[in-house]
mmCIF file of C-alpha atoms and ligand atoms in Angstrom:
data_model
loop_
_atom_site.group_PDB
_atom_site.id
_atom_site.type_symbol
_atom_site.label_atom_id
_atom_site.label_comp_id
_atom_site.label_asym_id
_atom_site.label_seq_id
_atom_site.Cartn_x
_atom_site.Cartn_y
_atom_site.Cartn_z
ATOM 1 C CA MET A 36 -0.012 -0.017 0.029
ATOM 2 C CA PRO A 37 1.320 3.466 -0.761
ATOM 3 C CA ALA A 38 2.205 5.502 2.332
ATOM 4 C CA VAL A 39 3.601 9.105 2.957
ATOM 5 C CA VAL A 40 6.870 8.210 4.844
ATOM 6 C CA ASN A 41 9.117 10.616 6.780
ATOM 7 C CA PHE A 42 12.413 8.714 6.532
ATOM 8 C CA ALA A 43 15.042 11.016 8.119
ATOM 9 C CA ARG A 44 15.621 14.166 10.092
ATOM 10 C CA GLU A 45 17.129 16.116 7.036
ATOM 11 C CA PRO A 46 14.835 18.592 5.591
ATOM 12 C CA LEU A 47 12.362 17.280 2.820
ATOM 13 C CA SER A 48 12.924 13.729 3.865
ATOM 14 C CA VAL A 49 9.349 12.742 3.030
ATOM 15 C CA GLU A 50 8.248 10.460 0.165
ATOM 16 C CA LEU A 51 5.625 8.130 -1.080
ATOM 17 C CA ARG A 52 6.776 4.546 -0.333
ATOM 18 C CA GLU A 53 5.313 1.112 -0.736
ATOM 19 C CA GLU A 54 4.484 -0.366 2.742
ATOM 20 C CA THR A 55 2.997 -3.702 3.782
ATOM 21 C CA ILE A 56 -0.345 -3.981 5.598
ATOM 22 C CA PRO A 57 0.360 -4.144 9.303
ATOM 23 C CA GLY A 58 -0.743 -7.102 11.446
ATOM 24 C CA ILE A 59 -2.827 -6.327 14.605
ATOM 25 C CA ASN A 60 -2.571 -7.325 18.201
ATOM 26 C CA ASP A 61 -5.506 -8.710 20.177
ATOM 27 C CA ASP A 62 -6.563 -5.417 21.531
ATOM 28 C CA GLU A 63 -6.231 -3.552 18.236
ATOM 29 C CA VAL A 64 -8.216 -2.963 15.087
ATOM 30 C CA LEU A 65 -7.118 -2.646 11.520
ATOM 31 C CA LEU A 66 -8.554 0.596 10.315
ATOM 32 C CA GLU A 67 -9.118 1.317 6.697
ATOM 33 C CA VAL A 68 -8.264 5.102 6.392
ATOM 34 C CA GLN A 69 -11.029 7.047 4.655
ATOM 35 C CA ALA A 70 -9.600 10.446 5.449
ATOM 36 C CA VAL A 71 -6.444 11.840 7.038
ATOM 37 C CA ALA A 72 -5.826 15.579 7.630
ATOM 38 C CA VAL A 73 -2.521 17.385 7.178
ATOM 39 C CA CYS A 74 -1.297 18.991 10.468
ATOM 40 C CA GLY A 75 1.245 21.768 11.132
ATOM 41 C CA SER A 76 3.252 19.207 12.847
ATOM 42 C CA ASP A 77 3.497 17.069 9.714
ATOM 43 C CA LEU A 78 5.000 20.261 8.036
ATOM 44 C CA HIS A 79 7.494 20.582 11.006
ATOM 45 C CA GLN A 80 8.664 17.034 10.389
ATOM 46 C CA TYR A 81 8.746 17.567 6.640
ATOM 47 C CA HIS A 82 11.321 20.246 7.301
ATOM 48 C CA GLY A 83 12.985 18.475 10.136
ATOM 49 C CA LYS A 84 12.257 21.383 12.432
ATOM 50 C CA GLN A 85 10.248 19.460 15.083
ATOM 51 C CA SER A 86 11.109 19.544 18.796
ATOM 52 C CA TRP A 87 9.921 16.016 19.414
ATOM 53 C CA LYS A 88 11.727 12.603 18.782
ATOM 54 C CA VAL A 89 10.714 10.930 15.700
ATOM 55 C CA ASN A 90 11.160 7.095 15.106
ATOM 56 C CA TYR A 91 12.371 7.155 11.517
ATOM 57 C CA PRO A 92 11.122 5.917 9.160
ATOM 58 C CA VAL A 93 7.507 6.502 10.107
ATOM 59 C CA VAL A 94 4.274 6.777 8.177
ATOM 60 C CA LEU A 95 2.989 10.352 8.792
ATOM 61 C CA GLY A 96 -0.630 11.271 9.811
ATOM 62 C CA HIS A 97 -2.440 11.543 13.147
ATOM 63 C CA GLU A 98 -5.685 13.275 12.284
ATOM 64 C CA PHE A 99 -7.787 10.443 10.728
ATOM 65 C CA ALA A 100 -11.065 8.623 10.462
ATOM 66 C CA GLY A 101 -12.005 5.372 8.758
ATOM 67 C CA ARG A 102 -13.770 2.063 8.745
ATOM 68 C CA ILE A 103 -12.837 -0.902 10.782
ATOM 69 C CA ALA A 104 -11.657 -3.588 8.543
ATOM 70 C CA GLN A 105 -10.596 -6.226 11.183
ATOM 71 C CA VAL A 106 -10.794 -6.616 14.940
ATOM 72 C CA GLY A 107 -8.420 -8.333 17.291
ATOM 73 C CA LYS A 108 -9.539 -11.159 19.580
ATOM 74 C CA ARG A 109 -10.026 -9.077 22.720
ATOM 75 C CA VAL A 110 -11.637 -6.058 21.110
ATOM 76 C CA GLN A 111 -15.089 -5.845 22.743
ATOM 77 C CA ALA A 112 -16.815 -2.541 22.032
ATOM 78 C CA PHE A 113 -16.288 -2.341 18.160
ATOM 79 C CA ARG A 114 -17.118 -4.469 15.185
ATOM 80 C CA GLU A 115 -15.873 -4.790 11.578
ATOM 81 C CA GLY A 116 -17.348 -2.118 9.204
ATOM 82 C CA GLU A 117 -18.006 0.570 11.771
ATOM 83 C CA ARG A 118 -17.134 4.126 11.144
ATOM 84 C CA VAL A 119 -14.657 5.591 13.683
ATOM 85 C CA VAL A 120 -12.235 8.366 14.393
ATOM 86 C CA SER A 121 -9.022 7.742 16.444
ATOM 87 C CA GLU A 122 -7.192 9.541 19.187
ATOM 88 C CA THR A 123 -3.519 10.017 18.836
ATOM 89 C CA ALA A 124 -1.792 8.338 21.850
ATOM 90 C CA ALA A 125 -1.082 5.084 20.053
ATOM 91 C CA VAL A 126 1.301 3.737 22.787
ATOM 92 C CA LEU A 127 0.683 4.241 26.526
ATOM 93 C CA ASP A 128 1.924 2.587 29.657
ATOM 94 C CA SER A 129 -1.125 1.586 31.616
ATOM 95 C CA ASN A 130 0.940 1.996 34.905
ATOM 96 C CA SER A 131 2.111 5.653 34.184
ATOM 97 C CA PRO A 132 0.751 7.921 36.834
ATOM 98 C CA PHE A 133 -0.506 10.190 33.933
ATOM 99 C CA VAL A 134 -2.347 7.494 32.407
ATOM 100 C CA ARG A 135 -3.844 6.259 35.743
ATOM 101 C CA SER A 136 -4.991 9.850 36.572
ATOM 102 C CA GLY A 137 -6.533 10.440 33.111
ATOM 103 C CA SER A 138 -3.974 13.018 31.887
ATOM 104 C CA TYR A 139 -2.483 10.540 29.358
ATOM 105 C CA ASN A 140 -1.930 13.414 27.018
ATOM 106 C CA LEU A 141 0.871 14.759 29.243
ATOM 107 C CA ASP A 142 2.761 11.400 29.668
ATOM 108 C CA PRO A 143 6.288 12.101 28.368
ATOM 109 C CA ASN A 144 6.652 8.476 27.328
ATOM 110 C CA ARG A 145 3.548 8.250 25.210
ATOM 111 C CA LEU A 146 4.097 7.573 21.614
ATOM 112 C CA GLY A 147 1.790 9.058 18.937
ATOM 113 C CA PHE A 148 0.800 8.055 15.410
ATOM 114 C CA GLY A 149 2.874 9.774 12.773
ATOM 115 C CA TYR A 150 6.123 10.241 14.819
ATOM 116 C CA GLY A 151 6.255 7.504 17.393
ATOM 117 C CA VAL A 152 4.501 4.726 15.442
ATOM 118 C CA ASN A 153 3.158 4.496 11.875
ATOM 119 C CA GLY A 154 0.363 6.974 11.249
ATOM 120 C CA ALA A 155 -2.601 7.125 8.790
ATOM 121 C CA MET A 156 -1.253 8.650 5.562
ATOM 122 C CA THR A 157 -1.752 5.234 3.951
ATOM 123 C CA LYS A 158 -4.457 2.641 3.438
ATOM 124 C CA PHE A 159 -4.435 0.732 6.583
ATOM 125 C CA VAL A 160 -3.238 1.626 10.094
ATOM 126 C CA ARG A 161 -3.362 -0.425 13.314
ATOM 127 C CA VAL A 162 -5.083 1.286 16.296
ATOM 128 C CA PRO A 163 -5.571 0.216 19.783
ATOM 129 C CA GLU A 164 -9.349 -0.166 20.791
ATOM 130 C CA ARG A 165 -8.987 2.477 23.567
ATOM 131 C CA CYS A 166 -8.265 5.163 20.932
ATOM 132 C CA LEU A 167 -11.439 4.786 18.933
ATOM 133 C CA HIS A 168 -14.588 6.809 19.037
ATOM 134 C CA ARG A 169 -17.720 5.925 16.923
ATOM 135 C CA LEU A 170 -18.896 8.371 14.362
ATOM 136 C CA PRO A 171 -22.385 9.595 13.943
ATOM 137 C CA ASP A 172 -23.890 8.697 10.544
ATOM 138 C CA ASN A 173 -24.297 12.344 9.598
ATOM 139 C CA LEU A 174 -20.583 13.210 10.214
ATOM 140 C CA SER A 175 -18.459 12.669 7.050
ATOM 141 C CA PHE A 176 -15.058 11.076 7.221
ATOM 142 C CA GLU A 177 -13.468 14.289 5.884
ATOM 143 C CA LYS A 178 -14.819 16.425 8.666
ATOM 144 C CA ALA A 179 -14.261 13.779 11.226
ATOM 145 C CA ALA A 180 -10.560 13.740 10.408
ATOM 146 C CA LEU A 181 -10.505 17.314 11.852
ATOM 147 C CA THR A 182 -11.785 16.055 15.264
ATOM 148 C CA GLU A 183 -8.122 15.877 16.433
ATOM 149 C CA PRO A 184 -7.142 19.560 15.733
ATOM 150 C CA CYS A 185 -10.543 20.680 17.101
ATOM 151 C CA CYS A 186 -9.801 18.803 20.288
ATOM 152 C CA VAL A 187 -6.411 20.610 20.538
ATOM 153 C CA ALA A 188 -8.171 24.023 20.276
ATOM 154 C CA TYR A 189 -11.170 22.826 22.613
ATOM 155 C CA ASN A 190 -8.562 21.914 25.209
ATOM 156 C CA ALA A 191 -6.560 25.214 24.815
ATOM 157 C CA VAL A 192 -9.551 27.494 24.802
ATOM 158 C CA CYS A 193 -12.434 25.868 26.612
ATOM 159 C CA VAL A 194 -10.624 23.754 29.169
ATOM 160 C CA SER A 195 -7.204 25.440 29.853
ATOM 161 C CA SER A 196 -8.160 29.114 29.199
ATOM 162 C CA HIS A 197 -11.817 28.713 30.399
ATOM 163 C CA ILE A 198 -13.022 31.765 28.422
ATOM 164 C CA ARG A 199 -16.267 33.246 29.623
ATOM 165 C CA PRO A 200 -18.836 35.081 27.620
ATOM 166 C CA GLY A 201 -17.698 38.707 27.339
ATOM 167 C CA ASP A 202 -14.041 37.903 27.852
ATOM 168 C CA SER A 203 -11.782 39.836 25.336
ATOM 169 C CA ALA A 204 -9.434 37.581 23.558
ATOM 170 C CA VAL A 205 -6.599 37.631 21.071
ATOM 171 C CA VAL A 206 -5.402 34.688 19.066
ATOM 172 C CA ILE A 207 -1.799 35.070 17.712
ATOM 173 C CA GLY A 208 -1.209 33.066 14.587
ATOM 174 C CA PRO A 209 -4.030 32.070 12.236
ATOM 175 C CA GLY A 210 -2.818 28.698 11.203
ATOM 176 C CA PRO A 211 -5.252 25.765 11.504
ATOM 177 C CA ILE A 212 -4.890 25.441 15.374
ATOM 178 C CA GLY A 213 -5.095 29.276 15.773
ATOM 179 C CA LEU A 214 -8.279 29.410 13.617
ATOM 180 C CA LEU A 215 -9.865 26.596 15.359
ATOM 181 C CA CYS A 216 -8.916 28.320 18.779
ATOM 182 C CA ALA A 217 -10.653 31.452 17.413
ATOM 183 C CA LEU A 218 -13.696 29.286 16.581
ATOM 184 C CA MET A 219 -13.716 27.858 20.061
ATOM 185 C CA ALA A 220 -13.231 31.300 21.566
ATOM 186 C CA ARG A 221 -16.267 32.609 19.606
ATOM 187 C CA LEU A 222 -18.273 29.589 20.770
ATOM 188 C CA SER A 223 -17.312 30.444 24.268
ATOM 189 C CA GLY A 224 -18.534 33.948 23.979
ATOM 190 C CA ALA A 225 -15.297 35.889 23.636
ATOM 191 C CA ASN A 226 -15.907 39.493 22.589
ATOM 192 C CA PRO A 227 -14.024 41.338 21.190
ATOM 193 C CA LEU A 228 -12.210 38.410 19.520
ATOM 194 C CA VAL A 229 -9.039 39.495 17.565
ATOM 195 C CA VAL A 230 -6.810 37.380 15.411
ATOM 196 C CA VAL A 231 -3.218 38.575 14.632
ATOM 197 C CA GLY A 232 -1.310 37.299 11.637
ATOM 198 C CA VAL A 233 1.539 38.317 9.104
ATOM 199 C CA PRO A 234 0.908 39.467 5.557
ATOM 200 C CA ALA A 235 1.417 35.929 4.248
ATOM 201 C CA ASP A 236 -1.758 35.050 6.375
ATOM 202 C CA ALA A 237 -4.000 37.266 4.282
ATOM 203 C CA LYS A 238 -6.279 34.528 3.200
ATOM 204 C CA ARG A 239 -6.282 32.847 6.631
ATOM 205 C CA LEU A 240 -7.196 36.260 8.243
ATOM 206 C CA GLU A 241 -10.282 36.254 5.767
ATOM 207 C CA VAL A 242 -11.196 32.857 7.199
ATOM 208 C CA ALA A 243 -10.780 34.281 10.740
ATOM 209 C CA LYS A 244 -13.483 36.827 9.932
ATOM 210 C CA GLN A 245 -15.735 34.148 8.533
ATOM 211 C CA ILE A 246 -15.484 32.184 11.695
ATOM 212 C CA GLY A 247 -16.286 35.113 13.972
ATOM 213 C CA ALA A 248 -13.221 37.283 14.641
ATOM 214 C CA THR A 249 -14.426 40.718 15.339
ATOM 215 C CA LEU A 250 -11.157 42.200 14.197
ATOM 216 C CA THR A 251 -7.915 41.006 12.426
ATOM 217 C CA LEU A 252 -4.575 42.752 12.902
ATOM 218 C CA ASP A 253 -1.435 42.697 10.883
ATOM 219 C CA ALA A 254 1.551 41.722 13.118
ATOM 220 C CA ARG A 255 3.844 44.244 11.229
ATOM 221 C CA GLU A 256 1.793 47.027 12.472
ATOM 222 C CA ASP A 257 1.348 48.433 15.919
ATOM 223 C CA VAL A 258 -0.733 45.524 17.407
ATOM 224 C CA VAL A 259 -0.338 46.784 20.990
ATOM 225 C CA ALA A 260 -1.935 50.098 19.929
ATOM 226 C CA GLY A 261 -4.667 48.294 17.984
ATOM 227 C CA ILE A 262 -5.606 46.229 21.162
ATOM 228 C CA LYS A 263 -5.311 49.151 23.506
ATOM 229 C CA ALA A 264 -7.915 51.031 21.338
ATOM 230 C CA LEU A 265 -10.420 48.239 22.317
ATOM 231 C CA GLY A 266 -12.222 48.433 25.642
ATOM 232 C CA ASP A 267 -10.560 50.225 28.573
ATOM 233 C CA GLY A 268 -7.018 50.208 27.020
ATOM 234 C CA TYR A 269 -5.482 47.866 29.661
ATOM 235 C CA GLY A 270 -5.293 44.792 27.261
ATOM 236 C CA VAL A 271 -7.250 41.511 26.802
ATOM 237 C CA ASP A 272 -8.380 38.961 29.213
ATOM 238 C CA VAL A 273 -6.903 36.061 27.354
ATOM 239 C CA VAL A 274 -4.318 35.589 24.797
ATOM 240 C CA ILE A 275 -4.018 32.371 22.961
ATOM 241 C CA ASP A 276 -0.597 31.958 21.324
ATOM 242 C CA ALA A 277 -0.915 29.640 18.432
ATOM 243 C CA ALA A 278 2.002 30.849 16.415
ATOM 244 C CA GLY A 279 4.908 28.531 15.559
ATOM 245 C CA VAL A 280 7.653 30.614 17.016
ATOM 246 C CA SER A 281 8.536 31.300 20.707
ATOM 247 C CA ALA A 282 9.177 35.015 20.098
ATOM 248 C CA THR A 283 5.322 35.718 19.967
ATOM 249 C CA LEU A 284 5.206 35.174 23.724
ATOM 250 C CA LYS A 285 6.585 38.798 23.993
ATOM 251 C CA LEU A 286 3.703 40.086 21.975
ATOM 252 C CA ALA A 287 1.231 37.972 24.136
ATOM 253 C CA LEU A 288 2.778 39.599 27.223
ATOM 254 C CA ASP A 289 2.256 43.040 25.732
ATOM 255 C CA LEU A 290 -1.332 42.435 24.956
ATOM 256 C CA VAL A 291 -2.644 40.681 27.954
ATOM 257 C CA ARG A 292 -4.169 42.807 30.745
ATOM 258 C CA PRO A 293 -2.869 42.764 34.364
ATOM 259 C CA GLY A 294 -4.329 39.581 36.027
ATOM 260 C CA GLY A 295 -4.949 38.039 32.505
ATOM 261 C CA ARG A 296 -4.110 34.774 31.085
ATOM 262 C CA ILE A 297 -1.920 33.559 28.302
ATOM 263 C CA THR A 298 -2.227 30.040 26.810
ATOM 264 C CA LYS A 299 0.497 28.811 24.775
ATOM 265 C CA VAL A 300 -0.444 26.037 22.244
ATOM 266 C CA GLY A 301 1.976 26.850 19.277
ATOM 267 C CA TRP A 302 5.357 25.019 19.109
ATOM 268 C CA GLY A 303 8.466 27.006 18.393
ATOM 269 C CA PRO A 304 11.823 25.362 19.167
ATOM 270 C CA GLN A 305 13.854 28.591 18.793
ATOM 271 C CA PRO A 306 14.981 30.357 21.866
ATOM 272 C CA TYR A 307 13.169 33.689 22.531
ATOM 273 C CA GLY A 308 15.652 36.110 24.170
ATOM 274 C CA PHE A 309 13.640 38.790 26.157
ATOM 275 C CA SER A 310 12.727 39.530 29.725
ATOM 276 C CA LEU A 311 9.843 37.873 31.436
ATOM 277 C CA ASP A 312 9.512 40.867 33.819
ATOM 278 C CA THR A 313 6.117 41.746 32.383
ATOM 279 C CA LEU A 314 4.778 38.301 33.331
ATOM 280 C CA VAL A 315 5.648 39.181 36.945
ATOM 281 C CA ALA A 316 4.573 42.788 36.884
ATOM 282 C CA LYS A 317 1.215 42.025 35.387
ATOM 283 C CA GLY A 318 0.609 38.885 37.494
ATOM 284 C CA VAL A 319 -0.082 36.906 34.432
ATOM 285 C CA THR A 320 -0.989 33.309 34.396
ATOM 286 C CA LEU A 321 0.984 31.602 31.616
ATOM 287 C CA GLN A 322 0.185 28.073 30.724
ATOM 288 C CA GLY A 323 0.870 25.567 28.122
ATOM 289 C CA SER A 324 -1.816 23.371 26.606
ATOM 290 C CA PHE A 325 -1.124 20.097 24.870
ATOM 291 C CA SER A 326 -3.118 17.439 23.039
ATOM 292 C CA HIS A 327 -6.481 16.270 24.528
ATOM 293 C CA THR A 328 -8.239 13.554 26.396
ATOM 294 C CA TRP A 329 -11.288 11.337 26.050
ATOM 295 C CA PRO A 330 -13.948 13.617 27.414
ATOM 296 C CA MET A 331 -12.897 16.393 24.897
ATOM 297 C CA TRP A 332 -13.221 13.996 22.013
ATOM 298 C CA ARG A 333 -16.771 13.185 23.014
ATOM 299 C CA LYS A 334 -17.731 16.904 23.154
ATOM 300 C CA VAL A 335 -16.020 17.741 19.970
ATOM 301 C CA ILE A 336 -17.455 14.771 17.968
ATOM 302 C CA SER A 337 -20.949 15.775 18.997
ATOM 303 C CA MET A 338 -20.396 19.463 18.294
ATOM 304 C CA LEU A 339 -19.084 18.455 14.683
ATOM 305 C CA ALA A 340 -22.077 16.198 14.167
ATOM 306 C CA SER A 341 -24.554 18.951 15.280
ATOM 307 C CA GLY A 342 -22.960 21.591 13.151
ATOM 308 C CA GLN A 343 -22.131 23.716 16.235
ATOM 309 C CA ILE A 344 -18.491 23.433 15.061
ATOM 310 C CA ASP A 345 -18.389 24.205 11.461
ATOM 311 C CA VAL A 346 -15.116 23.286 9.750
ATOM 312 C CA ASP A 347 -16.154 24.275 6.211
ATOM 313 C CA PRO A 348 -14.223 27.526 6.119
ATOM 314 C CA ILE A 349 -11.112 25.661 7.300
ATOM 315 C CA LEU A 350 -11.228 22.481 5.319
ATOM 316 C CA ASN A 351 -10.310 24.038 1.889
ATOM 317 C CA ARG A 352 -8.937 20.894 -0.042
ATOM 318 C CA VAL A 353 -9.718 17.079 -0.217
ATOM 319 C CA ALA A 354 -7.171 15.382 -2.414
ATOM 320 C CA PRO A 355 -5.879 11.870 -3.139
ATOM 321 C CA LEU A 356 -2.828 10.687 -1.190
ATOM 322 C CA THR A 357 -0.559 11.039 -4.184
ATOM 323 C CA GLU A 358 -1.123 14.799 -3.983
ATOM 324 C CA TRP A 359 0.400 15.002 -0.475
ATOM 325 C CA GLN A 360 3.195 17.186 -1.452
ATOM 326 C CA SER A 361 1.208 19.958 -3.069
ATOM 327 C CA CYS A 362 -1.163 19.848 -0.060
ATOM 328 C CA PHE A 363 1.683 20.338 2.224
ATOM 329 C CA GLU A 364 3.021 23.281 0.126
ATOM 330 C CA ALA A 365 -0.435 24.903 -0.127
ATOM 331 C CA MET A 366 -0.846 24.841 3.710
ATOM 332 C CA GLU A 367 2.665 26.157 4.197
ATOM 333 C CA SER A 368 2.272 29.099 1.967
ATOM 334 C CA GLY A 369 -1.067 29.954 3.493
ATOM 335 C CA GLU A 370 -2.965 29.434 0.296
ATOM 336 C CA ILE A 371 -5.200 26.977 2.088
ATOM 337 C CA VAL A 372 -5.821 26.429 5.870
ATOM 338 C CA LYS A 373 -6.229 22.626 5.886
ATOM 339 C CA ALA A 374 -6.106 19.729 3.513
ATOM 340 C CA VAL A 375 -7.475 16.299 4.026
ATOM 341 C CA LEU A 376 -5.978 13.439 1.995
ATOM 342 C CA LYS A 377 -7.988 10.324 0.761
ATOM 343 C CA PRO A 378 -5.725 7.262 0.724
HETATM 344 ZN ZN1 ZN B 446 -2.330 17.605 14.588
#
């Protein structure tokens, strides 16, 4: 079966290769992939710029939905033919304190699809039963493939930042995760809701408006002044930093109001090089938000199925697996927000 394989750390070490169909353990299913979304982290790996360890060679793809082709002997809750979506924590130690306490997303030893074990940018992938969630009939595979990034945003915005109606919020970085964070912030009642991007983000900032941003700002201009002009001039209640660089934390600190909160969800392996005194002086709560857990998947799947989460403005291209490279490039250039591949 053809697979999009990341075979080395060197930049651009990704190619379409022939792989064999994997065997499954008793507690796993063999999933026939129907849709797999391209993630910003796939692009990081494409360029060898990720800050996590990759088990090369590995099949990319961790945002996926499909149909169960085969079930292992000890699989109880699922049957062949069922439509499902999968969480990302492919390998977990059931004795880890994080797994036992339900925060398995934070277990440093967990291995995920697409970097730790083979992912879903191919025809078949093996998945532990505990990762699976059944899909409502009215939720397409293409939209269901976006459950994972929606869960990342749901965790960052609705759980970690607990935005309340009327909170002012800024999202820095209108990539797929930033835009989904803006969507969750709108659903949480944030107002005003501002999205900040660079000129290359022009199209994505248009999408930000479609999904409910009340204002978009160009990062090259005086964003601090733009935010001060809103409300009482002290800054916003919540900043979601979804940019792929560390330096934007400085902007976040300048934009947040005293006593406010910053949630960092974007990865940026570069050092930053500025003082954190503003964090102290403003008494800011700064937190990271990573991945997601089971209850968030339940919420997001039902929100996708009911239409409460509308991913149409974000899901800009559906293409066959063979077009992986042009999809990666179109996302990178900001021409499209999100692509879904059909193996
Ligand atoms: Zn992802």
